[in-house]
Amino acid sequence: MKVLVWDHWQLARCIVLFVAIAYLLIGIQVTMSHYRQNFYRKVMWAPVLSSPIYFVVGLCLALSGPMWLLHTFHILMWIAVFSGLTGFYYHVRGVGLRIGGYALRNFLVGPPIIMPLLYSAIGALGLLAVYWR
């Protein structure tokens, strides 16, 4: 049985594990938020379906680390960054479509504009870990 020895883990490997866990948690939050809105746009399914994939690939990469999995993780993190930026566009647009437009109250009760940026930031952290190696 192989035992994980944390003393010999590189920083990049720890970051990949952190990114995997972060995508699991943000995936749960995104699922609850988009479920509350009844998934009225098909694009709302993108982060709900992709977050578990990022989690599984990141976890497998952190625990085993074959080169093909590193390349897969690399591509997925770029997709995550662009997906989050796309979500930011939709969230800002969604705030503007509410009655009163871009009033402060609509930023408070409308779609959270920071959440998709967090989604992108986690992907950027994953890319940092890939390029750090």
PDB file of C-alpha atoms in Angstrom:
ATOM      1  CA  MET A   1       0.000   0.000   0.000  1.00  0.00           C
ATOM      2  CA  LYS A   2       1.387   3.373  -1.040  1.00  0.00           C
ATOM      3  CA  VAL A   3       1.354   5.991   1.710  1.00  0.00           C
ATOM      4  CA  LEU A   4       1.179   9.700   0.881  1.00  0.00           C
ATOM      5  CA  VAL A   5       4.209  11.510   2.262  1.00  0.00           C
ATOM      6  CA  TRP A   6       3.466  15.220   2.416  1.00  0.00           C
ATOM      7  CA  ASP A   7       7.121  16.161   3.071  1.00  0.00           C
ATOM      8  CA  HIS A   8       8.081  15.302  -0.494  1.00  0.00           C
ATOM      9  CA  TRP A   9       5.205  16.991  -2.290  1.00  0.00           C
ATOM     10  CA  GLN A  10       6.143  19.888  -4.505  1.00  0.00           C
ATOM     11  CA  LEU A  11       4.262  23.168  -4.129  1.00  0.00           C
ATOM     12  CA  ALA A  12       2.708  22.749  -7.591  1.00  0.00           C
ATOM     13  CA  ARG A  13       1.262  19.395  -6.582  1.00  0.00           C
ATOM     14  CA  CYS A  14      -0.280  20.890  -3.419  1.00  0.00           C
ATOM     15  CA  ILE A  15      -1.769  23.706  -5.493  1.00  0.00           C
ATOM     16  CA  VAL A  16      -3.321  21.196  -7.904  1.00  0.00           C
ATOM     17  CA  LEU A  17      -4.907  19.410  -4.942  1.00  0.00           C
ATOM     18  CA  PHE A  18      -6.199  22.749  -3.596  1.00  0.00           C
ATOM     19  CA  VAL A  19      -7.634  23.649  -7.019  1.00  0.00           C
ATOM     20  CA  ALA A  20      -9.379  20.272  -7.247  1.00  0.00           C
ATOM     21  CA  ILE A  21     -11.007  20.696  -3.839  1.00  0.00           C
ATOM     22  CA  ALA A  22     -11.899  24.325  -4.615  1.00  0.00           C
ATOM     23  CA  TYR A  23     -13.702  23.244  -7.798  1.00  0.00           C
ATOM     24  CA  LEU A  24     -15.627  20.644  -5.830  1.00  0.00           C
ATOM     25  CA  LEU A  25     -16.807  23.295  -3.370  1.00  0.00           C
ATOM     26  CA  ILE A  26     -17.519  26.030  -5.909  1.00  0.00           C
ATOM     27  CA  GLY A  27     -19.316  23.435  -8.031  1.00  0.00           C
ATOM     28  CA  ILE A  28     -21.687  22.750  -5.146  1.00  0.00           C
ATOM     29  CA  GLN A  29     -22.348  26.479  -4.713  1.00  0.00           C
ATOM     30  CA  VAL A  30     -22.877  27.040  -8.443  1.00  0.00           C
ATOM     31  CA  THR A  31     -25.247  24.077  -8.611  1.00  0.00           C
ATOM     32  CA  MET A  32     -27.362  25.437  -5.769  1.00  0.00           C
ATOM     33  CA  SER A  33     -27.415  28.952  -7.239  1.00  0.00           C
ATOM     34  CA  HIS A  34     -28.312  27.860 -10.751  1.00  0.00           C
ATOM     35  CA  TYR A  35     -30.856  25.346  -9.457  1.00  0.00           C
ATOM     36  CA  ARG A  36     -32.529  28.210  -7.583  1.00  0.00           C
ATOM     37  CA  GLN A  37     -32.894  29.946 -10.946  1.00  0.00           C
ATOM     38  CA  ASN A  38     -34.319  26.733 -12.498  1.00  0.00           C
ATOM     39  CA  PHE A  39     -31.501  26.579 -15.070  1.00  0.00           C
ATOM     40  CA  TYR A  40     -33.514  28.896 -17.293  1.00  0.00           C
ATOM     41  CA  ARG A  41     -30.540  29.257 -19.657  1.00  0.00           C
ATOM     42  CA  LYS A  42     -28.725  26.206 -20.983  1.00  0.00           C
ATOM     43  CA  VAL A  43     -25.357  27.886 -20.431  1.00  0.00           C
ATOM     44  CA  MET A  44     -26.007  27.611 -16.679  1.00  0.00           C
ATOM     45  CA  TRP A  45     -25.272  23.899 -16.946  1.00  0.00           C
ATOM     46  CA  ALA A  46     -21.656  24.492 -18.053  1.00  0.00           C
ATOM     47  CA  PRO A  47     -20.066  25.135 -14.624  1.00  0.00           C
ATOM     48  CA  VAL A  48     -22.366  22.607 -12.970  1.00  0.00           C
ATOM     49  CA  LEU A  49     -21.177  19.810 -15.270  1.00  0.00           C
ATOM     50  CA  SER A  50     -17.548  20.892 -15.623  1.00  0.00           C
ATOM     51  CA  SER A  51     -16.689  21.465 -11.944  1.00  0.00           C
ATOM     52  CA  PRO A  52     -16.833  17.750 -11.029  1.00  0.00           C
ATOM     53  CA  ILE A  53     -14.627  16.979 -14.035  1.00  0.00           C
ATOM     54  CA  TYR A  54     -12.056  19.546 -12.867  1.00  0.00           C
ATOM     55  CA  PHE A  55     -12.225  18.012  -9.388  1.00  0.00           C
ATOM     56  CA  VAL A  56     -11.673  14.423 -10.544  1.00  0.00           C
ATOM     57  CA  VAL A  57      -8.876  15.271 -12.991  1.00  0.00           C
ATOM     58  CA  GLY A  58      -7.137  17.527 -10.458  1.00  0.00           C
ATOM     59  CA  LEU A  59      -7.405  14.949  -7.697  1.00  0.00           C
ATOM     60  CA  CYS A  60      -6.061  12.160  -9.930  1.00  0.00           C
ATOM     61  CA  LEU A  61      -3.222  14.421 -11.079  1.00  0.00           C
ATOM     62  CA  ALA A  62      -2.279  15.334  -7.511  1.00  0.00           C
ATOM     63  CA  LEU A  63      -2.328  11.727  -6.347  1.00  0.00           C
ATOM     64  CA  SER A  64      -0.682  10.005  -9.323  1.00  0.00           C
ATOM     65  CA  GLY A  65       0.556  12.553 -11.858  1.00  0.00           C
ATOM     66  CA  PRO A  66       0.993  10.920 -15.300  1.00  0.00           C
ATOM     67  CA  MET A  67       2.012  13.317 -18.064  1.00  0.00           C
ATOM     68  CA  TRP A  68      -1.173  12.852 -20.137  1.00  0.00           C
ATOM     69  CA  LEU A  69      -3.220  13.864 -17.094  1.00  0.00           C
ATOM     70  CA  LEU A  70      -1.095  16.992 -16.687  1.00  0.00           C
ATOM     71  CA  HIS A  71      -1.866  17.959 -20.290  1.00  0.00           C
ATOM     72  CA  THR A  72      -5.569  17.267 -19.745  1.00  0.00           C
ATOM     73  CA  PHE A  73      -5.569  19.381 -16.580  1.00  0.00           C
ATOM     74  CA  HIS A  74      -3.763  22.153 -18.449  1.00  0.00           C
ATOM     75  CA  ILE A  75      -6.412  22.280 -21.174  1.00  0.00           C
ATOM     76  CA  LEU A  76      -9.253  22.077 -18.644  1.00  0.00           C
ATOM     77  CA  MET A  77      -7.862  25.007 -16.647  1.00  0.00           C
ATOM     78  CA  TRP A  78      -7.826  27.191 -19.771  1.00  0.00           C
ATOM     79  CA  ILE A  79     -11.423  26.165 -20.401  1.00  0.00           C
ATOM     80  CA  ALA A  80     -12.271  27.053 -16.795  1.00  0.00           C
ATOM     81  CA  VAL A  81     -10.721  30.512 -17.113  1.00  0.00           C
ATOM     82  CA  PHE A  82     -12.657  31.284 -20.285  1.00  0.00           C
ATOM     83  CA  SER A  83     -15.834  29.746 -18.877  1.00  0.00           C
ATOM     84  CA  GLY A  84     -15.618  31.988 -15.824  1.00  0.00           C
ATOM     85  CA  LEU A  85     -15.063  35.072 -17.980  1.00  0.00           C
ATOM     86  CA  THR A  86     -18.076  34.115 -20.078  1.00  0.00           C
ATOM     87  CA  GLY A  87     -20.096  33.688 -16.899  1.00  0.00           C
ATOM     88  CA  PHE A  88     -18.964  37.130 -15.750  1.00  0.00           C
ATOM     89  CA  TYR A  89     -20.370  38.596 -18.959  1.00  0.00           C
ATOM     90  CA  TYR A  90     -23.707  36.824 -18.444  1.00  0.00           C
ATOM     91  CA  HIS A  91     -23.906  37.851 -14.786  1.00  0.00           C
ATOM     92  CA  VAL A  92     -23.168  41.522 -15.519  1.00  0.00           C
ATOM     93  CA  ARG A  93     -25.686  41.422 -18.350  1.00  0.00           C
ATOM     94  CA  GLY A  94     -28.217  39.779 -16.034  1.00  0.00           C
ATOM     95  CA  VAL A  95     -27.821  42.579 -13.507  1.00  0.00           C
ATOM     96  CA  GLY A  96     -28.458  45.124 -16.254  1.00  0.00           C
ATOM     97  CA  LEU A  97     -31.632  43.367 -17.415  1.00  0.00           C
ATOM     98  CA  ARG A  98     -33.266  43.746 -14.021  1.00  0.00           C
ATOM     99  CA  ILE A  99     -35.708  46.631 -13.456  1.00  0.00           C
ATOM    100  CA  GLY A 100     -33.603  49.683 -12.713  1.00  0.00           C
ATOM    101  CA  GLY A 101     -30.591  48.504 -14.713  1.00  0.00           C
ATOM    102  CA  TYR A 102     -27.209  48.789 -13.080  1.00  0.00           C
ATOM    103  CA  ALA A 103     -28.469  50.244  -9.807  1.00  0.00           C
ATOM    104  CA  LEU A 104     -26.656  49.184  -6.639  1.00  0.00           C
ATOM    105  CA  ARG A 105     -29.663  47.203  -5.386  1.00  0.00           C
ATOM    106  CA  ASN A 106     -29.562  45.032  -8.515  1.00  0.00           C
ATOM    107  CA  PHE A 107     -25.929  44.162  -7.833  1.00  0.00           C
ATOM    108  CA  LEU A 108     -26.969  43.128  -4.331  1.00  0.00           C
ATOM    109  CA  VAL A 109     -29.942  40.933  -5.286  1.00  0.00           C
ATOM    110  CA  GLY A 110     -29.115  39.948  -8.884  1.00  0.00           C
ATOM    111  CA  PRO A 111     -26.630  37.396 -10.177  1.00  0.00           C
ATOM    112  CA  PRO A 112     -23.377  37.496  -8.192  1.00  0.00           C
ATOM    113  CA  ILE A 113     -20.821  39.093 -10.493  1.00  0.00           C
ATOM    114  CA  ILE A 114     -17.823  38.015  -8.400  1.00  0.00           C
ATOM    115  CA  MET A 115     -18.620  34.270  -8.464  1.00  0.00           C
ATOM    116  CA  PRO A 116     -17.640  33.709 -12.128  1.00  0.00           C
ATOM    117  CA  LEU A 117     -14.444  35.707 -11.544  1.00  0.00           C
ATOM    118  CA  LEU A 118     -13.650  33.382  -8.645  1.00  0.00           C
ATOM    119  CA  TYR A 119     -14.260  30.447 -10.991  1.00  0.00           C
ATOM    120  CA  SER A 120     -11.718  31.954 -13.412  1.00  0.00           C
ATOM    121  CA  ALA A 121      -9.257  32.757 -10.640  1.00  0.00           C
ATOM    122  CA  ILE A 122      -9.203  29.148  -9.457  1.00  0.00           C
ATOM    123  CA  GLY A 123      -8.513  28.079 -13.042  1.00  0.00           C
ATOM    124  CA  ALA A 124      -5.697  30.631 -13.235  1.00  0.00           C
ATOM    125  CA  LEU A 125      -4.246  29.181 -10.026  1.00  0.00           C
ATOM    126  CA  GLY A 126      -4.368  25.747 -11.661  1.00  0.00           C
ATOM    127  CA  LEU A 127      -2.515  27.153 -14.667  1.00  0.00           C
ATOM    128  CA  LEU A 128       0.082  28.635 -12.337  1.00  0.00           C
ATOM    129  CA  ALA A 129       0.651  25.168 -10.891  1.00  0.00           C
ATOM    130  CA  VAL A 130       0.997  23.682 -14.395  1.00  0.00           C
ATOM    131  CA  TYR A 131       3.524  26.275 -15.523  1.00  0.00           C
ATOM    132  CA  TRP A 132       5.362  26.111 -12.182  1.00  0.00           C
ATOM    133  CA  ARG A 133       6.369  22.482 -12.833  1.00  0.00           C
TER     134      ARG A 133
END
